[in-house]
Each structure stands twice: as structure tokens, then as C-alpha cells.
N, C-alpha and C. Protein backbone atom coordinates (compact mmCIF):
# COMPACT_ATOMS: atom_id res chain seq x y z
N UNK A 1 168.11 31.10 121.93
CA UNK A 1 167.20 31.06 120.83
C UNK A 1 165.77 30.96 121.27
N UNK A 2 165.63 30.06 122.23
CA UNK A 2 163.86 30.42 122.47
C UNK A 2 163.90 31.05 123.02
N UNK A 3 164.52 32.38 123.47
CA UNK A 3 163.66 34.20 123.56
C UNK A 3 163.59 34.49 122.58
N UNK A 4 163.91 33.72 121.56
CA UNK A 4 163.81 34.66 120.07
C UNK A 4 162.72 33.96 119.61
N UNK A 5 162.86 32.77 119.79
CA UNK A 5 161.14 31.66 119.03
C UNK A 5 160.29 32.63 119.79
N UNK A 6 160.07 32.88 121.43
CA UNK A 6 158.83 33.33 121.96
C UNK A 6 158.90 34.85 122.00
N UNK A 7 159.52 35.37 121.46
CA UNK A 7 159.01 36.87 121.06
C UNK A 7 159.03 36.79 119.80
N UNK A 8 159.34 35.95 118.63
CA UNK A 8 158.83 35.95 117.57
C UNK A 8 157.26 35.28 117.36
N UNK A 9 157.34 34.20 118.05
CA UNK A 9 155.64 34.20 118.79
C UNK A 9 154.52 34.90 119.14
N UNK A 10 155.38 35.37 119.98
CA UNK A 10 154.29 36.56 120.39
C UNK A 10 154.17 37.53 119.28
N UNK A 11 155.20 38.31 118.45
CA UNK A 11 155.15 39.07 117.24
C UNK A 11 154.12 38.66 116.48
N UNK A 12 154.10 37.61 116.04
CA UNK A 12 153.54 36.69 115.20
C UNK A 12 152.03 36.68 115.86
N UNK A 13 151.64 36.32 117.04
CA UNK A 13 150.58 36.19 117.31
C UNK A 13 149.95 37.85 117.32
N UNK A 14 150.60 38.84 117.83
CA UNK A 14 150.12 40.21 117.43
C UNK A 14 149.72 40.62 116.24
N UNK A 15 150.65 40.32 115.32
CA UNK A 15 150.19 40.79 114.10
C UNK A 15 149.08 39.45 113.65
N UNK A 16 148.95 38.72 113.65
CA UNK A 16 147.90 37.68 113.61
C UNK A 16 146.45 38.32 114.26
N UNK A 17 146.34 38.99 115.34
CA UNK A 17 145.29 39.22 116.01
C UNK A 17 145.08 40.70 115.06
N UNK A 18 146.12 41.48 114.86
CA UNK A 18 145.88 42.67 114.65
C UNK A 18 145.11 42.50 113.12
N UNK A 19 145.88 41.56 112.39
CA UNK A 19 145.18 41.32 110.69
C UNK A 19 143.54 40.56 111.12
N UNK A 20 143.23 39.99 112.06
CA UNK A 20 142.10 39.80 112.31
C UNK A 20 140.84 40.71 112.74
N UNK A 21 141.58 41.60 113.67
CA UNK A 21 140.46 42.66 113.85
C UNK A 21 140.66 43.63 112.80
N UNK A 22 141.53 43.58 112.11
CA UNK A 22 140.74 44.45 110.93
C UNK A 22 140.17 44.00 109.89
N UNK A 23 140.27 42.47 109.82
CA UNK A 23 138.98 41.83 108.78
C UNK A 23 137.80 42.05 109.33
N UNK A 24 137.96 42.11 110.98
CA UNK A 24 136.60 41.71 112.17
C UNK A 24 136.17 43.06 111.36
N UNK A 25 136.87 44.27 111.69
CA UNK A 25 136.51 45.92 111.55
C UNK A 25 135.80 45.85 110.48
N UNK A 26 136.36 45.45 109.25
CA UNK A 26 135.58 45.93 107.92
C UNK A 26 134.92 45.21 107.46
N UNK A 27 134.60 43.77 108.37
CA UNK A 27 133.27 43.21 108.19
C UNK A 27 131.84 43.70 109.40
N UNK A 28 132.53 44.89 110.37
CA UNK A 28 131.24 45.03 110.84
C UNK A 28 130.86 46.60 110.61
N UNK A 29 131.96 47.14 109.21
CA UNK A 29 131.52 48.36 109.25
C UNK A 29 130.53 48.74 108.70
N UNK A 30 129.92 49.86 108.49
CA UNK A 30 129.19 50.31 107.24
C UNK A 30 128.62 51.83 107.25
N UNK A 31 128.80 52.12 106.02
CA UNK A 31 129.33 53.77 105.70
C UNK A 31 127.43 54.12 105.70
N UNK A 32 127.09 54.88 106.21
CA UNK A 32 125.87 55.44 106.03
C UNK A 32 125.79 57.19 104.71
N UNK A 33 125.05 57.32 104.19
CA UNK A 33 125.29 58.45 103.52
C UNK A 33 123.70 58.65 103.32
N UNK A 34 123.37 60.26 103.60
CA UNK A 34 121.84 60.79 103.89
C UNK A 34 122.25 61.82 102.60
N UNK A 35 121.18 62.19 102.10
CA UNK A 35 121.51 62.86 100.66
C UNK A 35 119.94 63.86 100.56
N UNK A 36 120.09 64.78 100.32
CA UNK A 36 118.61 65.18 100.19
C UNK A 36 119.01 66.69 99.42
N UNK A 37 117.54 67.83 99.29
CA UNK A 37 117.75 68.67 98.44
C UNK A 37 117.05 69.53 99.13
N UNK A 38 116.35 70.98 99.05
CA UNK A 38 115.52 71.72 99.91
C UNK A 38 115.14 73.00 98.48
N UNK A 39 114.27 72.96 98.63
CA UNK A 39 113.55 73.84 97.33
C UNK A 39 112.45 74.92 98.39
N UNK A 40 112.56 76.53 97.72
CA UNK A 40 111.49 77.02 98.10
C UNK A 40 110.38 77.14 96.67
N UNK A 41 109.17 76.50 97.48
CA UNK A 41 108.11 76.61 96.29
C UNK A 41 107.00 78.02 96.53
N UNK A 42 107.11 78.18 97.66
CA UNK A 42 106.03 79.38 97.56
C UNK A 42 106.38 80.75 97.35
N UNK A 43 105.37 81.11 97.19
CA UNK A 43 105.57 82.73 96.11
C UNK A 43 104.87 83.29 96.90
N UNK A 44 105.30 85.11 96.57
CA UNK A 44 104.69 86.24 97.46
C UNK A 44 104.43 86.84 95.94
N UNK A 45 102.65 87.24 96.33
CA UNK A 45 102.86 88.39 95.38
C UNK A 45 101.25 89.07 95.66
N UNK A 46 101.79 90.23 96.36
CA UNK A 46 100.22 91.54 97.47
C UNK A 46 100.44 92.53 95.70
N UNK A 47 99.05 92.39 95.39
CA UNK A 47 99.39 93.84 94.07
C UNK A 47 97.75 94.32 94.17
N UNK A 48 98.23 95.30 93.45
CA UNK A 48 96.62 95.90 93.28
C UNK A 48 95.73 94.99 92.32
N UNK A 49 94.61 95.20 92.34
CA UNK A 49 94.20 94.08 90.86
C UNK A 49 93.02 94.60 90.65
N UNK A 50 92.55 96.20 91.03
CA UNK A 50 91.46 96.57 90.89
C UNK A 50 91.23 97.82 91.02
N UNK A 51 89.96 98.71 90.54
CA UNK A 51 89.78 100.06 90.72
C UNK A 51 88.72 100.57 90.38
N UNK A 52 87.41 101.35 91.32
CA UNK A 52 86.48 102.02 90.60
C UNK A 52 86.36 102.47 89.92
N UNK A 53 85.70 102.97 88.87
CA UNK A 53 85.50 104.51 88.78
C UNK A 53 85.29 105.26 89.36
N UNK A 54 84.93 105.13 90.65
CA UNK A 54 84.19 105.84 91.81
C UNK A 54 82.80 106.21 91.82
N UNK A 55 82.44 106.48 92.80
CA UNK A 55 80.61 106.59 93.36
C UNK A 55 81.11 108.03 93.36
N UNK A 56 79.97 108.91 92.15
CA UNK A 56 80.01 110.19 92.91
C UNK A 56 78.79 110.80 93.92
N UNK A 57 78.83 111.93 94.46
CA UNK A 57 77.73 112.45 95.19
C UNK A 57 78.13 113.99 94.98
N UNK A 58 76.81 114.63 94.46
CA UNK A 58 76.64 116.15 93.94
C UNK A 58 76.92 115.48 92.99
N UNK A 59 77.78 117.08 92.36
CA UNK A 59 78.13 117.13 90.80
C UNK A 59 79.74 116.69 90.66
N UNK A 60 80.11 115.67 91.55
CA UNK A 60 81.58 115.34 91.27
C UNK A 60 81.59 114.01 90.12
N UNK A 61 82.82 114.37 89.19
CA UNK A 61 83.07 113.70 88.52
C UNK A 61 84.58 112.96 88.12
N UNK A 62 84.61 112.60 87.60
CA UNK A 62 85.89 111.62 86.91
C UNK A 62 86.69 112.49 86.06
N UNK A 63 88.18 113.29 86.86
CA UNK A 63 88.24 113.92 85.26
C UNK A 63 88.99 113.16 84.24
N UNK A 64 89.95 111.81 84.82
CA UNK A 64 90.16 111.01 83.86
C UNK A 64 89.90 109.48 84.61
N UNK A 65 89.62 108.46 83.49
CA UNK A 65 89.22 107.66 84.07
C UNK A 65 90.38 106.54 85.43
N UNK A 66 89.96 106.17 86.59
CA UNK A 66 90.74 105.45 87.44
C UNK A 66 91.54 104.35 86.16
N UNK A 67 92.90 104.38 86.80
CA UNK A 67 93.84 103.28 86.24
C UNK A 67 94.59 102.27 87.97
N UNK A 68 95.19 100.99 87.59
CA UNK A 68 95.84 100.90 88.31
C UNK A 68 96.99 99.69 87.56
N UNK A 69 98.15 99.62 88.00
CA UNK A 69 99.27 98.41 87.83
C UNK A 69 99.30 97.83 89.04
N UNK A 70 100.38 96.44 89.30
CA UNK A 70 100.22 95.44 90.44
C UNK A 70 100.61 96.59 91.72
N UNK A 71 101.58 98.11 91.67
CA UNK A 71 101.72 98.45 92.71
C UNK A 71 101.02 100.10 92.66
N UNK A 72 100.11 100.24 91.68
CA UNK A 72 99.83 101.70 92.08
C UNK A 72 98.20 101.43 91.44
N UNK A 73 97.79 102.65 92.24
CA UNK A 73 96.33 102.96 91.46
C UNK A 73 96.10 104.96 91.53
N UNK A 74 95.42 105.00 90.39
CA UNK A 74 95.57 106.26 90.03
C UNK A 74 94.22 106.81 89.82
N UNK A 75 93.79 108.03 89.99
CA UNK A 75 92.24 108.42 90.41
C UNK A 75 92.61 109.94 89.80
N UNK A 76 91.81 111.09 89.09
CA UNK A 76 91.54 112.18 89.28
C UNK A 76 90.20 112.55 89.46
N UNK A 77 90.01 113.38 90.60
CA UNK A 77 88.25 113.63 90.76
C UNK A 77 88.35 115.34 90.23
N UNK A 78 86.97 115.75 89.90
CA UNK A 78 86.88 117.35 89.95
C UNK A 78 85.43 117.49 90.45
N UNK A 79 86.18 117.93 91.79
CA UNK A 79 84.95 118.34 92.44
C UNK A 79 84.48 119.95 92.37
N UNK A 80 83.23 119.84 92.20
CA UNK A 80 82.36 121.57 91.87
C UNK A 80 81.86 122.01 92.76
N UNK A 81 81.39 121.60 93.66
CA UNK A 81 80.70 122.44 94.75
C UNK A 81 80.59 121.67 96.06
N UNK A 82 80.46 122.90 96.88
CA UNK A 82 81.13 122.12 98.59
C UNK A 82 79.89 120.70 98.98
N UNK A 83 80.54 119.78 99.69
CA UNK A 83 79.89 119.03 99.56
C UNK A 83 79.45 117.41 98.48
N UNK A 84 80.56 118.07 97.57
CA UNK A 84 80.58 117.45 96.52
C UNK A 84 81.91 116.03 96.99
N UNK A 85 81.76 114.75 96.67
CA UNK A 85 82.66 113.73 97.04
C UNK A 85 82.66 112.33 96.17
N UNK A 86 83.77 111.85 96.09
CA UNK A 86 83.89 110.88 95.11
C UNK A 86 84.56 109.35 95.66
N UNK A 87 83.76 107.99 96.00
CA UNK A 87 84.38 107.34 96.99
C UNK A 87 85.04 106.14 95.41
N UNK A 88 86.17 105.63 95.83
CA UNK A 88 87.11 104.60 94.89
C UNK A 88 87.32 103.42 96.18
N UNK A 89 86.87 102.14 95.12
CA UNK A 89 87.22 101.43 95.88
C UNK A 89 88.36 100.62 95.28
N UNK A 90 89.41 100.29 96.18
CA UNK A 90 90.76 99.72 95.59
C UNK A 90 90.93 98.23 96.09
N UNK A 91 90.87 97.32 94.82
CA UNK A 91 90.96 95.46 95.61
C UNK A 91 92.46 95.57 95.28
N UNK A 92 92.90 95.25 96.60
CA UNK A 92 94.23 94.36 97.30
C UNK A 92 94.05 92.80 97.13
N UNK A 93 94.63 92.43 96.21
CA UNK A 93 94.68 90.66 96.03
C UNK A 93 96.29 89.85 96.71
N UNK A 94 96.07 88.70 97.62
CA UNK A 94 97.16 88.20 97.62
C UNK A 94 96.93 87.15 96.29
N UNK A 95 97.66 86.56 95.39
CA UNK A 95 97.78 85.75 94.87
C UNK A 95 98.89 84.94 94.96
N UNK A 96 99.59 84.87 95.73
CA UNK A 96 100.82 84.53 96.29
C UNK A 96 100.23 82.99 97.49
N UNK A 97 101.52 82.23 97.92
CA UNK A 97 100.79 81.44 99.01
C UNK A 97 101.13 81.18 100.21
N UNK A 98 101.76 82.84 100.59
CA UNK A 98 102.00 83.17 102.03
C UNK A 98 100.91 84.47 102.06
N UNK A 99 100.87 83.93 103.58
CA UNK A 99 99.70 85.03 103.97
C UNK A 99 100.57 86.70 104.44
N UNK A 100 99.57 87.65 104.10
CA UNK A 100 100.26 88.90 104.15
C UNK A 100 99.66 89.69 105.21
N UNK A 101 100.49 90.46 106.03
CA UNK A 101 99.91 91.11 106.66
C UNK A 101 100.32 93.01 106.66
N UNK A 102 99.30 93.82 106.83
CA UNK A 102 99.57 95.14 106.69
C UNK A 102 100.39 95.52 107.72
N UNK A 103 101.56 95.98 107.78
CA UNK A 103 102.36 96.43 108.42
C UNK A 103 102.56 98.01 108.41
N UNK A 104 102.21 98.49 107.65
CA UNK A 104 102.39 99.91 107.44
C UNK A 104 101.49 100.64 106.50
N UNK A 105 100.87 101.71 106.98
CA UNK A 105 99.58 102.41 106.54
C UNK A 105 100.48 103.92 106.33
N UNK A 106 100.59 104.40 105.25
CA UNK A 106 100.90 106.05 105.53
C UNK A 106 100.08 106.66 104.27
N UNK A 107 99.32 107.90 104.89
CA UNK A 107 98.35 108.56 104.08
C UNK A 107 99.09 110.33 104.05
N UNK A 108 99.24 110.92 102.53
CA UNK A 108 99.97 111.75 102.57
C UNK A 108 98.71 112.74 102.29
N UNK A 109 98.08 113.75 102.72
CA UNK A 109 98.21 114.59 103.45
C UNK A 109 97.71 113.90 104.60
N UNK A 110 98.37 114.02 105.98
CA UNK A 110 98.08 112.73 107.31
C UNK A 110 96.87 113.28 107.81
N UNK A 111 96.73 114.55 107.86
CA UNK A 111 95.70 115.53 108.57
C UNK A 111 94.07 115.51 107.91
N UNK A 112 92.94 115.43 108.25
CA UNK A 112 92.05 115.69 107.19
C UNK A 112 91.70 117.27 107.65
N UNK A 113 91.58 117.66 106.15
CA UNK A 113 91.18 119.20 105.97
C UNK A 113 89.71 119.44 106.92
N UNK A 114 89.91 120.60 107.29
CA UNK A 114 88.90 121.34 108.14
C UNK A 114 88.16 122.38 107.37
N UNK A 115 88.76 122.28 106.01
CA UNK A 115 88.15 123.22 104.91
C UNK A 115 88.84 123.20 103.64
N UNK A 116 88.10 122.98 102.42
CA UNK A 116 88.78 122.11 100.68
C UNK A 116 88.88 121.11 100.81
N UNK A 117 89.89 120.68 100.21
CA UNK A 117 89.41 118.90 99.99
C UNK A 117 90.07 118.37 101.26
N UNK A 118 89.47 116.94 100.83
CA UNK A 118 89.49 116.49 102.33
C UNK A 118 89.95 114.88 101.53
N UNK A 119 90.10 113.91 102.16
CA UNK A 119 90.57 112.46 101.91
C UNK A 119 90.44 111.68 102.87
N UNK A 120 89.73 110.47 103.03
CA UNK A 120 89.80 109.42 104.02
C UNK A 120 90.11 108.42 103.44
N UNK A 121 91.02 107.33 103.92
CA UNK A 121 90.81 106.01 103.89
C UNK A 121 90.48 105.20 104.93
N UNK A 122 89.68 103.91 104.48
CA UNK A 122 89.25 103.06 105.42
C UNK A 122 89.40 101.85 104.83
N UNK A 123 89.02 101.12 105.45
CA UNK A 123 89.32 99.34 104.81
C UNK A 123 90.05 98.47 105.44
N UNK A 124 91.28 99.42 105.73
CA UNK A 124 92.52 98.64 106.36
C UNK A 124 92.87 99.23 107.68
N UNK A 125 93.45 98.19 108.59
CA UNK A 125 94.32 98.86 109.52
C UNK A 125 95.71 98.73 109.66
N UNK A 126 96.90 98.85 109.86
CA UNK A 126 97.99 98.40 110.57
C UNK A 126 98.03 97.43 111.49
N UNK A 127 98.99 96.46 111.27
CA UNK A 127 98.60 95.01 111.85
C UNK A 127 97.60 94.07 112.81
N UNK A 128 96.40 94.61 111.76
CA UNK A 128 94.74 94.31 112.04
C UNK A 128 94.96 93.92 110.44
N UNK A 129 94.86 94.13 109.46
CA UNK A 129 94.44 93.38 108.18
C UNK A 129 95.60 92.31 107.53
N UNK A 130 94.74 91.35 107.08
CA UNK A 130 95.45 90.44 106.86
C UNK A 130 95.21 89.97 105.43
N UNK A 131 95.77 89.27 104.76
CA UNK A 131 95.56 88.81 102.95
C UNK A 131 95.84 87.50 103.33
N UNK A 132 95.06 86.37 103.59
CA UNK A 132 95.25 84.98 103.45
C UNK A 132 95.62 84.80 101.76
N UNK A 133 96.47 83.59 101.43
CA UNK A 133 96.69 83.28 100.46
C UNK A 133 95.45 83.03 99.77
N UNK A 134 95.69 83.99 98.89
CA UNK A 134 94.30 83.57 97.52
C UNK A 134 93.34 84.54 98.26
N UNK A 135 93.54 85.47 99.03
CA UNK A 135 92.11 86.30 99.35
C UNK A 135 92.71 87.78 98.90
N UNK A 136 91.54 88.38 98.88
CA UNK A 136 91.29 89.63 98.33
C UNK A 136 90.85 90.98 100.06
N UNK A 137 91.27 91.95 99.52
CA UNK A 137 90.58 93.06 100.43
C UNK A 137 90.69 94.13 99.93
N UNK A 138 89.28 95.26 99.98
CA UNK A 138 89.33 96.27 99.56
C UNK A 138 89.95 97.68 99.96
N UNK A 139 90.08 98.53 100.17
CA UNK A 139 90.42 100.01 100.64
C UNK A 139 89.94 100.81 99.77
N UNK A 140 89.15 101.61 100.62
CA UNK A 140 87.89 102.76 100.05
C UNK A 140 88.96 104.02 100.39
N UNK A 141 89.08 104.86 98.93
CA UNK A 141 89.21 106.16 99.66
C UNK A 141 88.22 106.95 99.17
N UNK A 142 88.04 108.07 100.21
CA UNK A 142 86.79 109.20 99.62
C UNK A 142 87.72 110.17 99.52
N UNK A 143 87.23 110.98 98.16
CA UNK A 143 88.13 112.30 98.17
C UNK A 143 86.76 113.46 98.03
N UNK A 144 86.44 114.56 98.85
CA UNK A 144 85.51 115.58 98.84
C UNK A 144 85.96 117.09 99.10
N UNK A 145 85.21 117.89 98.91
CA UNK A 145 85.08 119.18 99.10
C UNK A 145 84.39 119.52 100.36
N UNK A 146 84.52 120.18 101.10
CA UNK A 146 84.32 119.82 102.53
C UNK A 146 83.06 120.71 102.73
N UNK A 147 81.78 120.50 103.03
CA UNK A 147 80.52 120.80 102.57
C UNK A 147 79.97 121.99 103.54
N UNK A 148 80.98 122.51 104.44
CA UNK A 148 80.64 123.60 106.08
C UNK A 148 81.34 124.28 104.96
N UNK A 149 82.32 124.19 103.86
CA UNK A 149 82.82 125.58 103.27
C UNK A 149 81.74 126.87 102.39
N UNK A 150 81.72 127.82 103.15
CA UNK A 150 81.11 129.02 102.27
C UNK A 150 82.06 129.97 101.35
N UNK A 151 83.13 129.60 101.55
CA UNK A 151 84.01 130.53 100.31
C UNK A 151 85.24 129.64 99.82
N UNK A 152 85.38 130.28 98.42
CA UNK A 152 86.53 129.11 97.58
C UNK A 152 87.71 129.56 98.00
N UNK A 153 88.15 127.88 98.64
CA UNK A 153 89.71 127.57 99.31
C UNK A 153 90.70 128.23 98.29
N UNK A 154 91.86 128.51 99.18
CA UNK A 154 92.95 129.10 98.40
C UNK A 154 93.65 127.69 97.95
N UNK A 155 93.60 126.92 98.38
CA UNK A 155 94.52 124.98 97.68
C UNK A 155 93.10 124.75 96.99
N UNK A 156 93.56 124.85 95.54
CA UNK A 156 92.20 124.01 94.70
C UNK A 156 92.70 123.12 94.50
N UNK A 157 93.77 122.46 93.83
CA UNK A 157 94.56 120.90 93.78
C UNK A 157 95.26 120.67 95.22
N UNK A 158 95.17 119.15 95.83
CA UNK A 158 95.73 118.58 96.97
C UNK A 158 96.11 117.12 96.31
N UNK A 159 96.99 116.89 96.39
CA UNK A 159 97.47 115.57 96.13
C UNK A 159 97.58 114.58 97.36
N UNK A 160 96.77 113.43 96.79
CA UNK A 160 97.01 112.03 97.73
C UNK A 160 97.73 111.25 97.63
N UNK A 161 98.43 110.25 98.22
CA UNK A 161 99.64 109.57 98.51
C UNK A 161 99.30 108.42 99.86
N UNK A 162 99.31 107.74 99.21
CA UNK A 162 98.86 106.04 100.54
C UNK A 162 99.32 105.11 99.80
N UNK A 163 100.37 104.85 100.56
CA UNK A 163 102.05 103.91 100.64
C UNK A 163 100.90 102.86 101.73
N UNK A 164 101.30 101.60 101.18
CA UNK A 164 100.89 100.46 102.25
C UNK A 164 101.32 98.88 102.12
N UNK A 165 102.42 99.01 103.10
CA UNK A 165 103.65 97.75 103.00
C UNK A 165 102.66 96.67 103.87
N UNK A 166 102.70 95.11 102.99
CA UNK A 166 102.04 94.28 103.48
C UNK A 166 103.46 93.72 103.62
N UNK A 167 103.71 92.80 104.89
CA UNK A 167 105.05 91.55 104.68
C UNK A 167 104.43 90.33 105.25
N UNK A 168 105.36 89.07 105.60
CA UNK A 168 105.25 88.11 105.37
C UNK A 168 103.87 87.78 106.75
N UNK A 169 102.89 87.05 106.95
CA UNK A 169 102.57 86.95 107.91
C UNK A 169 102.64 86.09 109.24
């Protein structure tokens, strides 16, 4: 019988120690919990927000007046005699409050004419211009009749086309 008292002893004292360290345990535990949320607040928004009428020189005129929306601007000139040119200036606004940068410039006809109309833009470059939040920048285009011409071009209408992707900066 006392191998049975002292391994019921010892039983006894095991489970005694064992019900103790787990009072010990769950009096020294403690559950931590981190809780939080993540919101985006800033906004993108590169649009047009502006448009000449244009500066003429000679006898060029407006044949309808410049329009523009946040992604286009729209111009018809009629130019009369060589030499004759009409410059538009176009404001690029970021109002957004990431800064933008020009990534891509494409001017459709790419070539400038060597004779009839002709088109430049300037203002901007390819990742040289930048739109800080809340700033503005212009782009001038000139559209003319190319003034070395002595006889009327066979293209009297040329259509312009300037695509210009700003992204994040």
C-alpha cells in the first residue's frame, strides 16, 4: 500500500502543480489586440480649365469661337494669306493633391509643314513638366500658313491632334 500512498502522492502533487501553473498562466497572461483602418484621401484630377480665343497675326481669324471640357479643347482658325497665324493658349490645372507629371507628348501631324499650314506646340515637355498640386501650366499652340508659300497648297484643311498623358508624380 505505500507504493500506492506515494504514487498517489506524487499524482496528487502533479496535478496540484499542474492546476497551479495554469492559475500562474492566466494570471500572467494578456491578450493584446491592435485595430486600425487605412483610408485614401487624395484625389487626382489634370483637366483642361482654359482657352484663348487666340492672338491673331495678318488677317487670321476665329472661325468658331475656342471651346474646351476637363479633357479636350477645341479651336477653328481660317487663315487667308501666307503668313497669316493664330497662337491659343491652353491652361492645364492640377486641382487634385498629387503632383502630376507629363509623361507623354504626341502631336498629330508630328512633322511641321515646309509649305500650308503648319502647327507648333510649346509649353510642355515630356518628363520635364510638372503640375504641383493646386498649380496651373499653360501650352501654346500656333496654327499658320507658312509665309515662304507663293502658290495655294493643295491640303487647305489639316487637322491637329495633341494627346498629353500626365501620371502620378
Amino acid at each position: 500500500m505505500s507504493s500506492n500512498k506515494g504514487r498517489n502522492l506524487i499524482i496528487g502533487t502533479l496535478l496540484a502543480a499542474v492546476a497551479i501553473m495554469a492559475v500562474g498562466y492566466a494570471a500572467l497572461a494578456q491578450t493584446l489586440n491592435i485595430n486600425g483602418t487605412a483610408a485614401i484621401s487624395s484625389t487626382w484630377n489634370v483637366a483642361i480649365t482654359g482657352i484663348s480665343e487666340g492672338t491673331p497675326t495678318g488677317t487670321a481669324t476665329n472661325k468658331t469661337p475656342a471651346t474646351f471640357t476637363g479633357t479636350s479643347a477645341t479651336f477653328s482658325t481660317d487663315l487667308k494669306s501666307p503668313g497669316d497665324k493664330m497662337i491659343y493658349t491652353i491652361t492645364v490645372s492640377n486641382t487634385g493633391t498629387l503632383d502630376a507629371k507629363l509623361t507623354a507628348l504626341t502631336v498629330t501631324p508630328s512633322t511641321p509643314a515646309t509649305s500650308g499650314i503648319y502647327y507648333k506646340v510649346t509649353g510642355v515637355t515630356v518628363n520635364t513638366t510638372t503640375l504641383a498640386a493646386g498649380a496651373t501650366n499653360t501650352v501654346t499652340v500656333e496654327v499658320g500658313w507658312n509665309s515662304a508659300d507663293t502658290t495655294m497648297p493643295e491640303t487647305k484643311t489639316v487637322p491637329l491632334t495633341v494627346n498629353m498623358t500626365y501620371t502620378q508624380a
